[in-house]
CSV table of C-alpha atoms in Angstrom, one decimal:
chain,number,residue,atom,x,y,z
A,243,MET,CA,126.0,71.2,152.8
A,244,GLU,CA,127.4,73.9,150.5
A,245,PHE,CA,130.9,74.6,150.7
A,246,ILE,CA,132.7,77.8,149.6
A,247,PHE,CA,136.5,78.1,149.7
A,248,ARG,CA,138.3,81.4,150.2
A,249,PHE,CA,141.7,81.2,148.6
A,250,LYS,CA,144.0,84.3,147.9
A,251,GLY,CA,141.3,86.7,148.8
A,252,LYS,CA,138.7,85.2,146.5
A,253,GLU,CA,135.8,82.8,146.9
A,254,TYR,CA,135.5,79.6,144.9
A,255,THR,CA,133.4,76.4,144.7
A,256,ILE,CA,135.5,73.3,145.0
A,257,ASN,CA,135.1,72.7,141.2
A,258,GLU,CA,136.6,76.1,140.5
A,259,LEU,CA,139.3,75.5,143.2
A,260,SER,CA,140.3,72.0,141.9
A,261,SER,CA,141.7,73.8,138.6
A,262,LEU,CA,143.7,76.3,140.7
A,263,ILE,CA,145.7,74.0,143.1
A,264,GLU,CA,147.8,70.9,142.9
A,265,ARG,CA,146.3,67.5,143.5
A,266,THR,CA,148.0,67.1,146.9
A,267,GLU,CA,146.7,70.4,148.0
A,268,LEU,CA,143.3,69.4,146.9
A,269,PHE,CA,143.7,66.1,148.8
A,270,LEU,CA,144.2,68.3,151.9
A,271,VAL,CA,141.3,70.6,151.1
A,272,GLU,CA,139.1,67.6,150.3
A,273,ASP,CA,140.0,65.7,153.4
A,274,PHE,CA,139.5,68.9,155.5
A,275,ARG,CA,136.0,69.3,153.9
A,276,GLY,CA,135.1,65.7,154.7
A,277,TYR,CA,136.2,66.3,158.3
A,278,VAL,CA,133.9,69.4,158.6
A,279,GLU,CA,131.0,67.6,157.0
A,280,GLN,CA,131.4,64.9,159.5
A,281,THR,CA,131.8,67.2,162.5
A,282,LEU,CA,128.8,69.1,161.6
A,283,ALA,CA,126.6,66.1,160.7
A,284,LYS,CA,127.4,64.8,164.3
A,285,LYS,CA,125.7,68.0,165.7
A,286,ALA,CA,122.5,67.3,163.7
A,287,THR,CA,119.8,64.7,164.2
A,288,PRO,CA,120.4,61.6,162.2
A,289,ASN,CA,119.1,61.7,158.5
A,290,ALA,CA,118.5,65.5,158.8
A,291,ASP,CA,118.6,67.4,155.5
A,292,LEU,CA,121.7,69.6,155.9
A,293,SER,CA,121.5,71.2,152.4
A,294,SER,CA,120.7,74.6,153.9
A,295,ILE,CA,123.9,74.8,155.8
A,296,LYS,CA,126.5,76.8,154.2
A,297,VAL,CA,130.3,76.6,155.0
A,298,LEU,CA,133.0,78.8,154.3
A,299,ILE,CA,136.5,77.3,154.5
A,300,ASP,CA,139.2,80.0,154.8
A,301,MET,CA,142.5,78.8,153.3
A,302,ASP,CA,144.2,82.1,153.6
A,303,SER,CA,144.5,82.1,157.4
A,304,GLU,CA,148.2,81.7,158.5
A,305,SER,CA,147.0,79.5,161.4
A,306,GLY,CA,145.5,76.7,159.4
A,307,PHE,CA,142.2,76.1,157.8
A,308,LYS,CA,139.1,77.9,159.3
A,309,ALA,CA,135.6,76.8,158.8
A,310,LYS,CA,132.7,79.1,159.4
A,311,TYR,CA,129.2,77.9,158.9
A,312,THR,CA,125.6,79.3,158.8
A,313,ASP,CA,122.7,77.3,160.0
A,314,PRO,CA,119.6,79.3,159.0
A,315,LYS,CA,117.1,76.6,159.9
A,316,GLY,CA,118.9,75.8,163.3
A,317,LEU,CA,119.4,72.1,162.6
A,318,LEU,CA,122.7,71.9,164.4
A,319,LYS,CA,122.9,71.6,168.2
A,320,SER,CA,125.1,74.3,169.8
A,321,ASN,CA,127.3,71.5,171.6
B,267,MET,CA,172.5,114.7,186.7
B,268,ILE,CA,171.6,111.6,189.1
B,269,LYS,CA,171.1,108.4,187.1
B,270,PHE,CA,167.9,106.9,188.1
B,271,ASP,CA,167.6,103.0,188.0
B,272,THR,CA,164.0,101.8,187.2
B,273,LYS,CA,164.8,98.5,188.6
B,274,ILE,CA,164.7,99.9,192.1
B,275,ILE,CA,160.9,100.8,191.6
B,276,GLU,CA,160.2,97.3,190.3
B,277,SER,CA,161.8,95.8,193.2
B,278,ARG,CA,159.6,93.7,195.5
B,279,TRP,CA,161.1,95.4,198.6
B,280,VAL,CA,160.1,99.0,197.6
B,281,SER,CA,156.5,98.9,198.4
B,282,PRO,CA,156.7,97.2,201.9
B,283,THR,CA,159.6,99.4,202.8
B,284,LEU,CA,157.5,102.5,202.1
B,285,ASP,CA,154.6,101.2,204.1
B,286,LEU,CA,156.9,100.4,207.0
B,287,LEU,CA,158.3,104.0,206.8
B,288,LEU,CA,154.8,105.3,206.8
B,289,TYR,CA,153.8,103.1,209.7
B,290,CYS,CA,156.8,104.0,211.7
B,291,SER,CA,156.0,107.7,211.1
B,292,THR,CA,152.6,107.2,212.4
B,293,ILE,CA,153.7,105.5,215.5
B,294,TYR,CA,156.4,108.3,216.1
B,295,ALA,CA,153.7,110.8,215.7
B,296,SER,CA,151.5,109.0,218.0
B,297,ILE,CA,154.2,109.0,220.7
B,298,ILE,CA,154.7,112.7,220.4
B,299,ILE,CA,151.0,113.3,220.7
B,300,GLU,CA,151.0,110.9,223.8
B,301,ASN,CA,153.7,113.0,225.4
B,302,TYR,CA,152.0,116.1,224.6
B,303,TYR,CA,148.5,115.1,226.1
B,304,THR,CA,149.3,112.7,228.8
B,305,SER,CA,149.6,115.2,231.5
B,306,GLU,CA,146.2,116.8,230.5
B,307,GLU,CA,144.0,113.7,229.5
B,308,LYS,CA,143.7,110.2,231.0
B,309,VAL,CA,144.0,108.3,227.7
B,310,ASN,CA,145.9,105.0,227.4
B,311,PHE,CA,148.0,105.8,224.4
B,312,GLY,CA,150.3,102.8,225.1
B,313,GLU,CA,147.7,100.4,224.3
B,314,ILE,CA,146.5,102.3,221.2
B,315,ASN,CA,150.1,102.4,220.1
B,316,ALA,CA,150.5,98.7,220.6
B,317,ILE,CA,147.4,98.0,218.5
B,318,ILE,CA,148.8,100.4,215.8
B,319,VAL,CA,152.0,98.6,215.8
B,320,PHE,CA,150.4,95.1,215.4
B,321,LEU,CA,147.9,96.4,212.7
B,322,CYS,CA,151.0,98.0,210.9
B,323,ILE,CA,153.1,94.7,211.1
B,324,GLY,CA,150.0,92.8,209.9
B,325,LEU,CA,149.4,95.3,206.9
B,326,ALA,CA,153.0,95.3,206.0
B,327,VAL,CA,153.2,91.4,206.1
B,328,PHE,CA,149.9,91.3,204.0
B,329,LYS,CA,151.1,93.9,201.6
B,330,PHE,CA,154.4,92.1,201.2
B,331,VAL,CA,152.6,88.9,200.3
B,332,LEU,CA,150.5,90.6,197.8
B,333,ARG,CA,153.5,92.2,196.1
B,334,VAL,CA,155.3,88.9,195.9
B,335,CYS,CA,152.3,87.3,194.3
B,336,GLU,CA,152.1,90.2,191.9
B,337,VAL,CA,155.6,89.9,190.9
B,338,LYS,CA,155.4,86.2,190.5
B,339,TYR,CA,152.3,86.5,188.4
B,340,LYS,CA,154.0,89.2,186.1
B,341,GLU,CA,157.0,86.7,185.7
B,342,SER,CA,154.7,83.7,185.0
B,343,ARG,CA,152.8,85.8,182.5
B,344,GLY,CA,155.8,87.1,180.8
B,345,LEU,CA,157.2,83.6,180.6
B,346,ILE,CA,153.8,82.2,179.1
B,347,GLU,CA,153.6,85.2,176.6
B,348,GLY,CA,157.1,84.4,175.6
B,349,ARG,CA,156.4,80.8,175.1
B,350,LEU,CA,153.2,81.3,173.3
B,351,LYS,CA,155.0,83.8,170.8
B,352,THR,CA,157.7,81.2,170.3
B,353,ILE,CA,154.9,78.5,169.6
B,354,ASN,CA,153.1,81.0,167.2
B,355,ASP,CA,156.4,81.7,165.3
B,356,LYS,CA,157.2,78.0,165.0
B,357,TYR,CA,153.6,77.2,163.9
B,358,SER,CA,153.8,79.9,161.2
B,359,LYS,CA,157.1,78.4,160.0
B,360,VAL,CA,155.6,74.9,160.1
B,361,ASN,CA,152.4,76.0,158.3
B,362,SER,CA,154.5,77.6,155.4
B,363,LEU,CA,156.8,74.8,155.3
B,364,ALA,CA,153.9,72.4,155.1
B,365,VAL,CA,152.5,74.3,152.2
B,366,ARG,CA,155.8,74.1,150.5
B,367,GLN,CA,156.2,70.5,151.2
B,368,GLY,CA,152.7,69.8,149.9
B,369,ARG,CA,154.1,71.1,146.6
B,370,ASN,CA,157.3,69.2,146.9
B,371,ILE,CA,155.3,66.1,147.6
B,372,GLN,CA,153.4,66.7,144.3
B,373,ASN,CA,156.5,67.1,142.3
B,374,SER,CA,158.2,64.0,143.8
B,375,ILE,CA,155.1,61.9,143.4
B,376,ASP,CA,154.7,62.9,139.6
B,377,SER,CA,158.6,62.2,139.1
B,378,LEU,CA,158.2,58.8,140.6
B,379,LEU,CA,155.3,57.8,138.5
B,380,GLU,CA,157.0,59.2,135.3
B,381,ASN,CA,160.1,57.2,136.2
B,382,LEU,CA,158.3,54.1,136.8
B,383,GLY,CA,156.7,54.5,133.5
B,384,LYS,CA,160.1,54.9,131.8
B,385,GLU,CA,161.3,52.0,133.5
B,386,LEU,CA,158.5,49.8,132.4
B,387,SER,CA,159.2,51.1,128.9
B,388,PHE,CA,156.0,53.0,128.4
B,389,GLU,CA,157.8,55.1,125.8
B,390,GLU,CA,158.5,52.1,123.6
B,391,GLN,CA,154.8,51.4,123.1
B,392,ASP,CA,153.8,53.4,120.0
B,393,LEU,CA,150.1,52.9,120.8
B,394,LYS,CA,150.4,54.7,124.1
B,395,ILE,CA,148.3,52.1,125.9
B,396,ASP,CA,149.2,52.2,129.6
B,397,ARG,CA,149.0,54.3,132.6
B,398,ILE,CA,150.0,54.7,136.0
B,399,THR,CA,147.8,56.1,138.9
B,400,LEU,CA,148.3,56.8,142.6
B,401,PHE,CA,145.3,56.6,144.6
B,402,ALA,CA,145.4,58.0,148.2
B,403,TYR,CA,143.1,56.8,150.9
B,404,GLN,CA,141.0,59.6,152.4
B,405,LYS,CA,140.0,58.7,156.0
B,406,SER,CA,137.4,61.3,156.2
B,407,THR,CA,135.5,60.2,153.3
B,408,ASN,CA,136.6,56.5,153.4
B,409,SER,CA,137.4,56.6,149.7
B,410,PHE,CA,140.2,56.9,147.4
B,411,PHE,CA,141.3,60.2,145.9
B,412,VAL,CA,143.7,60.3,142.7
B,413,LEU,CA,146.9,62.0,143.9
B,414,SER,CA,148.7,61.6,140.5
B,415,ARG,CA,148.4,60.0,137.0
B,416,TRP,CA,150.9,59.4,134.3
B,417,SER,CA,150.4,58.2,130.8
B,418,LEU,CA,151.7,59.2,127.5
B,419,ASN,CA,148.3,59.1,126.1
B,420,THR,CA,146.7,62.4,127.0
B,421,ARG,CA,143.2,61.0,127.3
B,422,TYR,CA,144.2,58.2,129.7
B,423,ALA,CA,146.1,60.7,131.7
B,424,GLN,CA,143.2,62.8,132.4
B,425,ILE,CA,141.8,62.9,136.0
B,426,ASN,CA,138.2,63.2,137.1
B,427,SER,CA,139.1,65.9,139.4
B,428,LEU,CA,136.9,65.5,142.4
B,429,LYS,CA,135.9,61.8,142.0
B,430,GLN,CA,135.9,59.7,145.1
B,431,TYR,CA,136.6,55.9,144.4
B,432,PRO,CA,135.0,53.5,146.6
B,433,VAL,CA,137.3,51.2,148.8
B,434,ASP,CA,135.5,48.0,148.1
B,435,LYS,CA,135.1,48.3,144.2
B,436,GLY,CA,137.3,47.7,141.1
B,437,CYS,CA,141.0,46.6,141.0
B,438,ILE,CA,141.8,49.2,143.6
B,439,GLY,CA,139.4,47.6,146.1
B,440,LYS,CA,140.9,44.1,145.3
B,441,ALA,CA,144.4,45.5,146.2
B,442,TRP,CA,143.1,47.3,149.3
B,443,GLU,CA,141.8,44.1,150.5
B,444,HIS,CA,144.6,41.6,149.5
B,445,GLY,CA,147.6,43.9,149.3
B,446,TRP,CA,148.5,42.8,145.5
B,447,TRP,CA,146.3,42.2,142.6
B,448,PHE,CA,147.0,41.2,139.2
B,449,ASP,CA,144.5,40.5,136.5
B,450,ASN,CA,145.3,40.1,132.8
B,451,SER,CA,142.2,38.0,131.8
B,452,LEU,CA,140.0,40.8,130.6
B,453,ASN,CA,140.7,40.4,127.0
B,454,LEU,CA,136.9,39.9,126.4
B,455,ASP,CA,134.3,41.2,124.1
B,456,THR,CA,132.1,44.0,125.4
B,457,ASN,CA,129.2,42.0,126.9
B,458,ASP,CA,131.6,39.6,128.7
B,459,TYR,CA,133.7,42.5,129.7
B,460,ASN,CA,130.9,44.2,131.3
B,461,GLN,CA,129.7,41.1,133.1
B,462,TYR,CA,133.2,40.3,134.2
B,463,GLN,CA,133.5,43.9,135.7
B,464,LEU,CA,130.3,43.5,137.6
B,465,ASN,CA,131.0,40.0,138.9
B,466,THR,CA,134.7,40.4,139.7
B,467,TYR,CA,134.9,44.0,140.6
B,468,GLY,CA,131.3,45.1,141.5
B,469,LEU,CA,131.2,47.8,138.9
B,470,SER,CA,127.8,48.4,137.2
B,471,LEU,CA,127.3,48.9,133.6
B,472,GLU,CA,127.1,52.7,134.0
B,473,GLU,CA,130.4,52.6,135.9
B,474,VAL,CA,132.1,50.7,133.2
B,475,ALA,CA,130.8,53.0,130.5
B,476,ALA,CA,132.1,55.9,132.4
B,477,MET,CA,135.6,54.6,132.4
B,478,SER,CA,138.1,56.9,130.4
B,479,MET,CA,140.2,53.7,129.8
B,480,ARG,CA,138.9,50.1,129.0
B,481,SER,CA,141.8,48.3,130.4
B,482,ASN,CA,142.4,44.7,129.8
B,483,MET,CA,145.3,44.3,132.4
B,484,TYR,CA,145.5,45.4,136.0
B,485,ALA,CA,148.4,45.5,138.4
B,486,THR,CA,147.6,47.0,141.6
B,487,LEU,CA,149.7,47.2,144.8
B,488,ARG,CA,148.6,48.6,148.2
B,489,ILE,CA,151.0,51.3,149.7
B,490,ARG,CA,151.6,51.4,153.3
B,491,ASN,CA,153.8,53.1,155.9
B,492,LYS,CA,152.7,52.0,159.3
B,493,VAL,CA,149.2,52.1,158.1
B,494,PHE,CA,147.6,51.4,154.8
B,495,LEU,CA,147.8,54.7,152.6
B,496,GLY,CA,146.5,54.0,149.2
B,497,ILE,CA,147.1,52.0,146.0
B,498,LEU,CA,149.4,52.1,143.0
B,499,ALA,CA,147.8,51.0,139.9
B,500,ILE,CA,149.1,50.1,136.4
B,501,GLU,CA,146.7,49.4,133.7
B,502,SER,CA,147.1,48.6,130.0
B,503,ILE,CA,144.8,48.1,127.1
B,504,ASN,CA,147.1,45.1,126.1
B,505,HIS,CA,146.2,42.2,128.3
B,506,ASP,CA,149.8,40.6,128.0
B,507,ARG,CA,151.6,43.8,128.3
B,508,PHE,CA,153.4,42.8,131.6
B,509,GLU,CA,154.3,39.6,133.4
B,510,GLU,CA,153.1,39.6,136.9
B,511,PRO,CA,156.4,38.9,138.7
B,512,ARG,CA,158.4,41.4,137.0
B,513,ILE,CA,155.9,44.1,137.2
B,514,LYS,CA,155.4,43.5,140.9
B,515,GLU,CA,159.2,43.5,141.3
B,516,GLN,CA,159.3,46.9,139.7
B,517,MET,CA,156.3,48.5,141.4
B,518,THR,CA,157.5,47.5,145.0
B,519,PRO,CA,160.3,50.0,145.5
B,520,ILE,CA,158.4,52.8,144.0
B,521,ALA,CA,155.4,51.9,146.1
B,522,ASN,CA,157.6,52.1,149.2
B,523,LEU,CA,158.9,55.6,148.4
B,524,LEU,CA,155.4,56.8,147.6
B,525,GLY,CA,154.5,55.4,151.0
B,526,TYR,CA,156.7,57.7,152.7
B,527,LEU,CA,155.5,60.8,150.7
B,528,VAL,CA,151.8,59.8,151.3
B,529,TYR,CA,152.3,59.2,154.9
B,530,HIS,CA,153.9,62.6,155.2
B,531,LEU,CA,151.0,64.2,153.3
B,532,ASN,CA,148.6,62.6,155.8
B,533,GLY,CA,150.7,64.1,158.7
B,534,ILE,CA,150.2,67.6,157.0
B,535,SER,CA,146.4,66.8,156.8
B,536,THR,CA,146.2,65.8,160.4
B,537,LEU,CA,148.1,68.9,161.5
B,538,ALA,CA,145.6,71.1,159.5
B,539,LYS,CA,142.6,69.4,161.1
B,540,ASN,CA,144.1,69.5,164.6
B,541,GLU,CA,144.7,73.2,164.2
B,542,ALA,CA,141.5,74.1,162.4
B,543,SER,CA,138.6,75.9,164.0
B,544,ILE,CA,134.9,75.3,163.1
B,545,GLU,CA,132.7,78.1,164.1
B,546,GLY,CA,128.9,78.9,163.6
């Protein structure tokens, strides 16, 4: 899975983001990224190659983190 | 000028009263018609009037019930909207507070590690051979994440930003399993050192080579607050730098304070996950 993070109106990779925020904030972001990864993996068949899935994590939303994914190969079940 | 009170219109009694007036007027009109035509046509207006009266009463009752339901619905909706607004306001405050607290937690953790370093007389060491690291357990990845690191040696203070440390390897893995781990028997030549790391800590040659600090002493303590939260680790190049009982005694109160902070950080993380949305 490829993760992109929207932070203060701009998009970053996790490497770029790690130099912009503090360790505790990075901990929260990484924990959330792991949670999203787990949640999406549960929707796919076991051992499926999920590298084509792109996830945008919006950190700017006032109501908490929001993740939006694109699944061009239709690997994830809708439920 | 007549002052008009809008509350009168909103009253639940207005609509049925108007309906009742309308039906009474109809009945009255019917009676007038009856009186006018009875002498000429043999139509039983009495029965018709009775049916109209019953229908009117039925309609009035029905409309009254509808009106009551409508008013009740509006009241409930207003109440729910008000509560939702309050919840949203509170959530926004909690969210911004969480962000601020996240930063405060960082400052507090950094300060605690620095204070512990000073307490352990790190500054007296001209060689700058020690470092303290706080590893936080990350449930979603089942690994450790470096939250903070302090050393007077800038090279040792560096953090491999996104590295995830396995829970079953190294001195942190030992402390995670046993609660406390002290090892000062690493004063070995390179070959023996590598073999020791592999045999004792499960670290491969590549993993040992990638270490930024070739430590000869480990003191690691598991931190907890209701649940296991992470590891506080002190390393030194000098194998006899610290004595086990003393360093454990000095690490324990700091580990307890760190436990509160990391526990709070986990709470923020859980809140973020609970409130998050994942959409395709």
